[in-house]
Short mmCIF file of C-alpha atoms in Angstrom, two decimals:
data_model
loop_
_atom_site.label_atom_id
_atom_site.label_comp_id
_atom_site.label_asym_id
_atom_site.label_seq_id
_atom_site.Cartn_x
_atom_site.Cartn_y
_atom_site.Cartn_z
CA MET F 8 -4.28 -5.67 -26.77
CA GLN F 9 -4.03 -9.33 -27.82
CA GLN F 10 -0.62 -9.63 -26.19
CA ARG F 11 -2.01 -8.17 -22.96
CA TRP F 12 -4.75 -10.80 -22.94
CA ARG F 13 -2.16 -13.52 -23.59
CA TRP F 14 -0.29 -12.35 -20.49
CA ALA F 15 -3.50 -12.41 -18.45
CA LEU F 16 -4.42 -15.88 -19.75
CA GLY F 17 -0.91 -17.13 -19.10
CA ALA F 18 -1.07 -15.83 -15.54
CA ALA F 19 -4.40 -17.58 -15.03
CA VAL F 20 -3.00 -20.89 -16.29
CA LEU F 21 0.04 -20.54 -14.06
CA ALA F 22 -2.26 -19.70 -11.16
CA ILE F 23 -3.84 -23.13 -11.43
CA ALA F 24 -0.44 -24.66 -10.77
CA GLY F 25 0.69 -21.84 -8.51
CA LEU F 26 0.51 -23.87 -5.30
CA ALA F 27 3.07 -26.30 -6.73
CA GLY F 28 5.77 -23.96 -7.95
CA ALA F 29 6.71 -20.44 -8.98
CA ALA F 30 6.79 -19.10 -12.49
CA GLU F 31 10.15 -18.08 -13.85
CA PRO F 32 10.49 -14.29 -13.80
CA SER F 33 10.71 -12.80 -17.29
CA PHE F 34 11.63 -9.27 -16.25
CA GLN F 35 14.61 -7.77 -18.04
CA ILE F 36 15.18 -4.16 -19.05
CA THR F 37 17.48 -3.65 -22.04
CA PRO F 38 20.94 -2.96 -20.56
CA VAL F 39 23.09 -0.04 -21.73
CA ASP F 40 26.69 1.09 -21.29
CA ASP F 41 28.33 4.35 -20.28
CA ALA F 42 28.35 5.53 -23.88
CA TRP F 43 24.54 5.38 -23.94
CA PHE F 44 24.31 7.67 -20.91
CA LYS F 45 26.85 10.09 -22.36
CA ALA F 46 24.88 10.28 -25.60
CA LEU F 47 21.55 10.83 -23.82
CA PRO F 48 20.00 14.08 -25.08
CA MET F 49 19.40 16.93 -22.66
CA ASP F 50 15.88 17.51 -23.97
CA PRO F 51 13.59 16.06 -21.26
CA GLN F 52 11.09 14.47 -23.63
CA ALA F 53 13.76 12.91 -25.85
CA ALA F 54 15.66 11.58 -22.84
CA THR F 55 12.47 10.16 -21.35
CA ASP F 56 11.60 8.44 -24.63
CA ALA F 57 15.09 6.93 -24.70
CA PHE F 58 14.64 5.45 -21.23
CA MET F 59 11.13 4.17 -21.98
CA ALA F 60 12.31 2.56 -25.21
CA ARG F 61 14.44 0.21 -23.12
CA ILE F 62 11.33 -1.56 -21.83
CA PRO F 63 10.84 -4.55 -24.16
CA PRO F 64 7.28 -5.00 -25.49
CA GLU F 65 6.84 -8.32 -23.70
CA VAL F 66 7.93 -6.78 -20.38
CA GLN F 67 5.50 -3.89 -20.81
CA ALA F 68 2.68 -6.30 -21.69
CA ARG F 69 3.43 -8.35 -18.58
CA ALA F 70 3.53 -5.23 -16.37
CA ASN F 71 0.29 -3.95 -17.89
CA ALA F 72 -1.49 -7.25 -17.35
CA TYR F 73 -0.33 -7.47 -13.74
CA PHE F 74 -1.20 -3.89 -12.84
CA GLU F 75 -4.52 -3.78 -14.66
CA GLY F 76 -5.52 -7.03 -12.99
CA GLY F 77 -5.16 -5.09 -9.75
CA TYR F 78 -7.99 -2.80 -10.83
CA TRP F 79 -10.35 -5.77 -10.99
CA LEU F 80 -9.06 -7.07 -7.66
CA GLN F 81 -9.97 -3.75 -6.05
CA LEU F 82 -13.51 -4.21 -7.34
CA TRP F 83 -13.77 -7.89 -6.31
CA ASN F 84 -12.43 -7.15 -2.82
CA PHE F 85 -14.96 -4.35 -2.43
CA LEU F 86 -17.88 -6.47 -3.63
CA LEU F 87 -16.84 -9.45 -1.54
CA GLY F 88 -16.62 -7.20 1.53
CA LEU F 89 -20.17 -6.01 0.85
CA ALA F 90 -21.30 -9.62 0.49
CA VAL F 91 -19.76 -10.56 3.85
CA ALA F 92 -21.46 -7.59 5.52
CA ALA F 93 -24.83 -8.50 3.94
CA LEU F 94 -24.48 -12.11 5.04
CA LEU F 95 -23.94 -11.08 8.64
CA LEU F 96 -26.71 -8.48 8.59
CA PHE F 97 -29.38 -10.73 7.09
CA THR F 98 -28.58 -13.77 9.24
CA PRO F 99 -28.79 -14.02 13.05
CA TRP F 100 -25.07 -14.79 13.47
CA SER F 101 -23.87 -11.23 14.02
CA THR F 102 -26.38 -10.26 16.70
CA ARG F 103 -26.01 -13.65 18.41
CA TRP F 104 -22.29 -12.94 18.76
CA ARG F 105 -23.12 -9.50 20.12
CA ASP F 106 -25.57 -10.85 22.70
CA ALA F 107 -23.29 -13.68 23.80
CA LEU F 108 -20.32 -11.37 24.27
CA ARG F 109 -22.37 -8.84 26.21
CA GLN F 110 -23.40 -11.58 28.61
CA ARG F 111 -19.86 -12.87 29.13
CA LEU F 112 -17.97 -9.57 29.16
CA PRO F 113 -19.35 -7.01 31.57
CA ARG F 114 -17.48 -4.00 30.17
CA PRO F 115 -18.95 -2.61 26.92
CA PHE F 116 -15.47 -1.79 25.56
CA LEU F 117 -14.30 -5.38 25.95
CA ALA F 118 -17.50 -6.80 24.44
CA ASP F 119 -17.24 -4.44 21.47
CA ALA F 120 -13.54 -5.17 20.96
CA ALA F 121 -14.19 -8.91 21.09
CA TYR F 122 -17.06 -8.55 18.62
CA GLY F 123 -14.81 -6.49 16.34
CA ALA F 124 -12.12 -9.17 16.41
CA LEU F 125 -14.72 -11.86 15.68
CA TYR F 126 -16.10 -9.84 12.76
CA LEU F 127 -12.60 -9.39 11.33
CA LEU F 128 -11.95 -13.13 11.73
CA ALA F 129 -15.19 -13.99 9.93
CA GLY F 130 -14.27 -11.65 7.09
CA THR F 131 -10.79 -13.16 6.86
CA VAL F 132 -12.15 -16.71 6.66
CA LEU F 133 -14.91 -15.89 4.17
CA THR F 134 -12.54 -14.03 1.85
CA LEU F 135 -9.68 -16.53 2.19
CA PRO F 136 -9.91 -17.97 -1.36
CA LEU F 137 -9.53 -14.52 -2.92
CA SER F 138 -6.72 -13.67 -0.47
CA ILE F 139 -4.82 -16.83 -1.45
CA TYR F 140 -5.22 -16.06 -5.13
CA GLN F 141 -4.28 -12.39 -4.78
CA GLY F 142 -1.46 -12.68 -2.27
CA PHE F 143 0.15 -15.98 -3.26
CA VAL F 144 -1.03 -17.64 -6.46
CA ARG F 145 -1.02 -14.51 -8.60
CA GLU F 146 2.30 -13.25 -7.21
CA ARG F 147 3.88 -16.61 -8.04
CA ALA F 148 2.33 -16.61 -11.49
CA TYR F 149 4.03 -13.31 -12.29
CA GLY F 150 7.33 -14.37 -10.75
CA LEU F 151 7.21 -11.81 -7.94
CA ALA F 152 6.94 -14.12 -4.91
CA THR F 153 9.75 -16.30 -3.55
CA GLN F 154 7.97 -18.14 -0.69
CA ASP F 155 6.30 -21.52 -0.84
CA PHE F 156 2.71 -21.79 0.31
CA GLY F 157 3.54 -22.96 3.82
CA ALA F 158 5.82 -20.01 4.54
CA TRP F 159 3.39 -17.56 3.01
CA PHE F 160 0.38 -18.92 4.87
CA GLY F 161 2.29 -18.95 8.16
CA GLU F 162 2.99 -15.25 7.79
CA GLN F 163 -0.65 -14.63 6.92
CA LEU F 164 -1.74 -16.35 10.12
CA MET F 165 0.63 -14.19 12.14
CA GLN F 166 -0.56 -11.07 10.33
CA THR F 167 -4.17 -12.06 10.99
CA GLY F 168 -3.47 -12.43 14.70
CA ILE F 169 -1.96 -8.95 14.86
CA SER F 170 -4.88 -7.51 12.86
CA LEU F 171 -7.43 -9.14 15.16
CA LEU F 172 -5.74 -7.70 18.24
CA LEU F 173 -5.18 -4.17 16.96
CA GLY F 174 -8.36 -4.08 14.90
CA GLY F 175 -10.48 -5.32 17.79
CA LEU F 176 -9.09 -2.65 20.08
CA ALA F 177 -9.66 0.04 17.43
CA ILE F 178 -13.28 -1.08 16.97
CA GLY F 179 -13.82 -1.11 20.73
CA LEU F 180 -12.48 2.45 20.88
CA LEU F 181 -14.65 3.59 17.97
CA TYR F 182 -17.85 2.29 19.58
CA ALA F 183 -16.88 3.84 22.91
CA VAL F 184 -16.72 7.15 21.03
CA LEU F 185 -20.07 6.40 19.36
CA ARG F 186 -21.72 5.88 22.77
CA SER F 187 -20.21 8.95 24.39
CA SER F 188 -20.13 11.57 21.61
CA GLY F 189 -23.69 11.50 20.31
CA ALA F 190 -24.30 13.35 17.05
CA ARG F 191 -20.64 14.39 16.72
CA TRP F 192 -19.34 10.82 16.81
CA TRP F 193 -18.10 11.19 13.22
CA LEU F 194 -15.66 13.93 14.26
CA TRP F 195 -14.34 12.32 17.44
CA GLY F 196 -14.36 8.90 15.78
CA ALA F 197 -12.06 10.27 13.07
CA VAL F 198 -9.75 11.70 15.74
CA ALA F 199 -9.68 8.32 17.49
CA MET F 200 -8.98 6.32 14.31
CA THR F 201 -6.28 8.76 13.19
CA SER F 202 -4.66 8.37 16.60
CA VAL F 203 -4.76 4.60 16.21
CA MET F 204 -3.00 4.95 12.85
CA ALA F 205 -0.33 7.17 14.41
CA VAL F 206 0.33 4.66 17.19
CA THR F 207 0.51 1.81 14.67
CA ILE F 208 3.03 3.73 12.56
CA ALA F 209 5.10 4.42 15.69
CA ILE F 210 5.18 0.83 16.97
CA GLY F 211 5.35 -0.87 13.57
CA PRO F 212 9.12 -0.57 12.98
CA VAL F 213 9.91 -1.66 16.54
CA PHE F 214 7.42 -4.40 17.39
CA ILE F 215 5.57 -5.59 14.27
CA GLU F 216 7.79 -5.54 11.19
CA PRO F 217 10.69 -7.44 12.86
CA LEU F 218 8.26 -10.37 13.25
CA PHE F 219 8.29 -10.84 9.46
CA ASN F 220 11.84 -9.88 8.49
CA THR F 221 15.29 -9.74 10.00
CA TYR F 222 16.78 -6.25 10.20
CA ARG F 223 20.56 -6.01 10.35
CA PRO F 224 22.97 -3.08 10.16
CA MET F 225 24.16 -2.41 6.65
CA PRO F 226 27.79 -3.48 6.11
CA ASP F 227 30.24 -0.67 6.78
CA GLY F 228 31.55 1.17 3.76
CA LEU F 229 31.33 4.30 1.66
CA LEU F 230 27.70 3.68 0.64
CA LYS F 231 26.52 3.29 4.23
CA ASP F 232 28.45 6.40 5.28
CA GLN F 233 26.87 8.41 2.48
CA LEU F 234 23.34 7.26 3.32
CA LEU F 235 23.85 7.97 7.02
CA ARG F 236 25.24 11.44 6.36
CA MET F 237 22.31 12.27 4.07
CA ALA F 238 19.80 11.12 6.69
CA GLN F 239 21.41 12.96 9.60
CA ALA F 240 21.92 16.14 7.56
CA ASN F 241 18.18 16.18 6.84
CA GLY F 242 16.97 15.71 10.39
CA VAL F 243 16.44 11.94 10.54
CA PRO F 244 17.43 10.94 14.12
CA VAL F 245 19.28 7.67 13.34
CA ASP F 246 22.78 6.33 13.88
CA ASN F 247 22.55 3.31 11.57
CA VAL F 248 21.18 2.05 8.25
CA LEU F 249 19.29 -1.24 8.31
CA VAL F 250 18.94 -3.91 5.63
CA PHE F 251 16.06 -6.42 5.77
CA ASP F 252 15.70 -9.76 4.02
CA ALA F 253 12.72 -9.06 1.77
CA SER F 254 14.12 -11.49 -0.82
CA ARG F 255 12.74 -14.36 1.25
CA GLN F 256 9.26 -13.12 0.33
CA SER F 257 9.48 -11.16 -2.92
CA THR F 258 11.65 -9.95 -5.77
CA ARG F 259 10.50 -6.33 -5.35
CA VAL F 260 12.97 -3.57 -4.56
CA SER F 261 11.97 -1.20 -1.79
CA ALA F 262 13.18 1.08 0.98
CA ASN F 263 11.69 3.39 3.56
CA VAL F 264 12.42 5.93 6.25
CA ALA F 265 9.58 5.25 8.66
CA GLY F 266 8.49 5.77 12.24
CA LEU F 267 7.05 8.40 14.56
CA MET F 268 7.76 9.65 18.06
CA GLY F 269 11.38 8.57 18.21
CA THR F 270 11.04 5.29 16.27
CA ALA F 271 12.46 6.56 12.96
CA ALA F 272 14.62 4.10 11.02
CA VAL F 273 16.40 4.16 7.65
CA ARG F 274 15.81 0.80 5.98
CA LEU F 275 16.33 -0.75 2.57
CA ASN F 276 15.67 -4.27 1.43
CA ASP F 277 18.29 -6.70 0.20
CA ASN F 278 16.75 -6.79 -3.28
CA LEU F 279 17.58 -3.11 -3.72
CA LEU F 280 21.08 -3.59 -2.37
CA ASN F 281 21.74 -6.58 -4.63
CA ARG F 282 20.05 -5.40 -7.83
CA ALA F 283 20.83 -1.68 -7.90
CA SER F 284 24.07 0.25 -8.34
CA PRO F 285 25.35 2.40 -5.46
CA ASP F 286 24.16 5.54 -7.26
CA GLU F 287 20.69 4.02 -7.67
CA VAL F 288 20.58 3.13 -3.95
CA VAL F 289 21.52 6.71 -3.09
CA ALA F 290 18.76 8.04 -5.37
CA VAL F 291 16.14 5.78 -3.77
CA MET F 292 17.18 6.58 -0.22
CA ALA F 293 17.27 10.33 -0.95
CA HIS F 294 13.62 10.02 -2.02
CA GLU F 295 12.75 8.17 1.21
CA ILE F 296 14.61 10.72 3.34
CA GLY F 297 12.56 13.35 1.53
CA HIS F 298 9.35 11.80 2.88
CA TYR F 299 10.68 12.21 6.42
CA ALA F 300 12.18 15.67 5.94
CA LEU F 301 8.96 16.95 4.36
CA ASN F 302 6.91 15.61 7.29
CA HIS F 303 4.81 13.47 4.98
CA ILE F 304 3.77 11.02 7.69
CA PRO F 305 2.11 13.63 9.95
CA LYS F 306 0.74 15.47 6.92
CA MET F 307 -0.83 12.30 5.53
CA LEU F 308 -2.23 11.41 8.93
CA LEU F 309 -3.96 14.81 8.97
CA GLU F 310 -5.20 14.40 5.39
CA PHE F 311 -6.39 10.85 6.00
CA GLY F 312 -8.05 12.08 9.20
CA VAL F 313 -10.08 14.59 7.18
CA LEU F 314 -10.99 11.86 4.69
CA ILE F 315 -12.05 9.55 7.53
CA ALA F 316 -14.13 12.31 9.14
CA ALA F 317 -15.91 12.94 5.84
CA GLY F 318 -16.42 9.19 5.48
CA PHE F 319 -17.90 8.87 8.97
CA LEU F 320 -20.21 11.81 8.27
CA PHE F 321 -21.31 9.98 5.10
CA CYS F 322 -21.83 6.83 7.21
CA ASP F 323 -23.91 8.76 9.72
CA ALA F 324 -26.34 9.99 7.08
CA VAL F 325 -26.60 6.71 5.16
CA MET F 326 -26.78 4.46 8.21
CA ARG F 327 -29.52 6.50 9.90
CA ALA F 328 -31.63 6.16 6.76
CA LEU F 329 -30.94 2.42 6.48
CA LEU F 330 -31.54 1.77 10.17
CA ALA F 331 -34.89 3.58 10.00
CA ARG F 332 -35.96 1.20 7.25
CA TRP F 333 -34.15 -2.04 8.11
CA GLY F 334 -32.97 -1.71 11.70
CA THR F 335 -35.72 -3.92 13.13
CA ARG F 336 -35.14 -6.55 10.45
CA TRP F 337 -31.44 -6.56 11.29
CA ARG F 338 -32.14 -6.66 15.07
CA LEU F 339 -30.07 -3.51 15.67
CA GLN F 340 -30.57 -1.00 18.47
CA GLY F 341 -29.17 2.16 16.88
CA MET F 342 -25.94 3.68 15.64
CA ALA F 343 -23.95 2.77 18.75
CA ASP F 344 -24.91 -0.94 18.57
CA VAL F 345 -21.76 -2.90 17.70
CA GLY F 346 -23.98 -5.45 15.99
CA GLY F 347 -24.25 -2.84 13.23
CA LEU F 348 -20.51 -3.03 12.53
CA PRO F 349 -21.15 -4.95 9.25
CA LEU F 350 -23.34 -2.04 8.11
CA LEU F 351 -20.76 0.56 9.17
CA ALA F 352 -18.01 -1.43 7.43
CA ALA F 353 -20.06 -1.71 4.21
CA VAL F 354 -20.97 1.98 4.07
CA PHE F 355 -17.48 3.17 4.95
CA ALA F 356 -15.96 0.76 2.39
CA THR F 357 -18.29 2.28 -0.21
CA TRP F 358 -17.07 5.76 0.74
CA MET F 359 -13.42 4.72 0.45
CA PHE F 360 -14.06 2.95 -2.86
CA LEU F 361 -15.64 6.10 -4.29
CA ALA F 362 -12.83 8.22 -2.82
CA THR F 363 -10.10 6.08 -4.45
CA PRO F 364 -9.01 8.84 -6.91
CA LEU F 365 -8.77 11.37 -4.06
CA LEU F 366 -6.84 8.99 -1.81
CA ASN F 367 -4.44 8.11 -4.62
CA THR F 368 -3.96 11.78 -5.46
CA ILE F 369 -3.01 12.61 -1.86
CA ILE F 370 -0.31 9.94 -1.91
CA ARG F 371 0.81 10.73 -5.47
CA VAL F 372 1.36 14.41 -4.67
CA HIS F 373 3.60 13.45 -1.76
CA GLU F 374 5.54 11.08 -4.00
CA VAL F 375 6.20 13.87 -6.50
CA GLU F 376 7.45 16.09 -3.68
CA ALA F 377 9.74 13.33 -2.39
CA ASP F 378 11.07 12.73 -5.92
CA LEU F 379 12.06 16.38 -6.24
CA TRP F 380 13.58 16.42 -2.76
CA GLY F 381 15.54 13.27 -3.61
CA LEU F 382 16.85 14.79 -6.83
CA ASN F 383 18.02 17.90 -5.00
CA LEU F 384 19.67 15.82 -2.29
CA ALA F 385 21.31 13.02 -4.29
CA ARG F 386 21.75 14.88 -7.61
CA GLU F 387 21.39 11.56 -9.44
CA PRO F 388 18.71 12.02 -12.13
CA LEU F 389 20.12 9.28 -14.36
CA ALA F 390 20.39 6.81 -11.50
CA GLU F 391 16.85 7.66 -10.41
CA ALA F 392 15.52 7.05 -13.92
CA GLU F 393 17.43 3.79 -14.06
CA VAL F 394 16.01 2.44 -10.82
CA LEU F 395 12.51 3.56 -11.86
CA LEU F 396 12.78 1.14 -14.77
CA LYS F 397 13.25 -1.67 -12.25
CA LEU F 398 9.83 -0.83 -10.77
CA VAL F 399 8.22 -1.74 -14.10
CA GLU F 400 8.47 -5.30 -12.78
CA TYR F 401 5.19 -4.65 -10.95
CA ARG F 402 3.95 -1.22 -12.11
CA LYS F 403 2.38 -0.27 -15.42
CA PRO F 404 4.92 2.13 -16.96
CA ASP F 405 2.92 4.24 -19.37
CA PRO F 406 -0.79 4.71 -18.55
CA GLY F 407 -3.15 7.33 -19.92
CA PRO F 408 -3.71 10.49 -17.83
CA ILE F 409 -7.21 9.51 -16.63
CA GLU F 410 -6.04 6.03 -15.71
CA GLU F 411 -3.09 7.48 -13.79
CA PHE F 412 -5.35 9.90 -11.93
CA ILE F 413 -7.82 7.20 -10.84
CA PHE F 414 -5.68 4.15 -10.16
CA PHE F 415 -2.09 5.25 -9.47
CA ASP F 416 -0.98 6.09 -5.93
CA HIS F 417 2.52 6.79 -7.34
CA PRO F 418 3.26 8.73 -10.50
CA SER F 419 3.76 6.46 -13.49
CA THR F 420 7.25 5.51 -14.67
CA ARG F 421 7.00 7.87 -17.64
CA THR F 422 5.91 10.78 -15.43
CA ARG F 423 8.68 10.22 -12.90
CA VAL F 424 11.41 9.72 -15.51
CA PHE F 425 10.28 12.87 -17.32
CA ASN F 426 10.42 14.85 -14.05
CA ALA F 427 13.96 13.58 -13.44
CA MET F 428 15.03 14.46 -16.98
CA GLN F 429 13.44 17.90 -16.67
CA TRP F 430 15.39 18.48 -13.43
CA ARG F 431 18.56 17.36 -15.26
CA ALA F 432 17.93 19.69 -18.19
CA GLN F 433 17.20 22.70 -16.01
CA LEU F 434 20.43 22.27 -14.03
CA GLY F 435 22.47 21.48 -17.14
CA ASP F 436 25.94 20.06 -16.60
CA GLY F 437 25.56 20.52 -12.84
CA ALA F 438 23.08 17.67 -12.78
CA GLU F 439 25.52 15.11 -14.09
CA PRO F 440 27.18 12.89 -11.45
#
């Protein structure tokens, strides 16, 4: 416990100087040779313990401090969002914006969309200090970020512009549904917002993500051929594998098979390509192909749609009670008044905050399914366990079961390594590469 607090204190001290320079990364998993793998027991628990023992105590303390700090950041972001909403509700600013936009923009959709963009901009500005700490200073303090402040802030400005455009349009659409659907707005609003998510997922790989990174075809070779064959054999409609330059922003390894409606792409970042063995890359990409083959994107859209519908129904009940008591004080004209967006945002954020364990469980279940699919496809349990150790750089490796249920949107390192070792044991010698 004392070591964990030393990591947290050290990160805080480094954060003070974070705008000047990055901390040196201290991440290093104990390396092993081929003899270690050959001697690895077949018993899943013993093999898992052997992998976990390669995480040095100081690395685990650093990972724990980083990940557990994220729990507090979830709380501070939630509370700060409520404070921004309260500020706009209890001052005349919000309704003055609403009235001014209604006068200048004759179409209700345009006025609502403009108000939505203005609300998002206000929230971005008011929460900027926390965003700088969370997204830049803290990442530098833990040695995870590679950008200087100018490059990072430039990307944030571009991201904010995209969010204002897409978010404003989504808010305009939501309030159009509120005006036209009456008491069932919560249902049709959920359909509308789920559709917006689907469109964003479809256009993201083509129009948005290339604004932040350069995507190039992976160099020709045996590894590319293997990845492409795996993707095509499992129904991914691609003819290339793309590598993007994530190292200009972060040290994290990652990959994805993303897209909808004909925009699917197989992509891995250069950190993965440079830091992982070919077998490890195959194991990671088999997992990502599993997400696509198992239709996780449409399934999660449906599941999130149900969660949003329940959240909007919660908002309907809570907001009607609050508007009956405070609506006149807040100068609001009912549920469909876009001036009440701060109230809607606060109530819906409360719903999502309370639903965090459910949301994380939805994602975590899909990750377990993709892990098993990846093991069956790549047949690389040892390589998968090895690359999972690399994720300890930014994920707590060994939480308690309640902590994992509440806070983890991916299974923990121990859980995932154990599942891989169990797969290996059940297939016996056939599991060995």
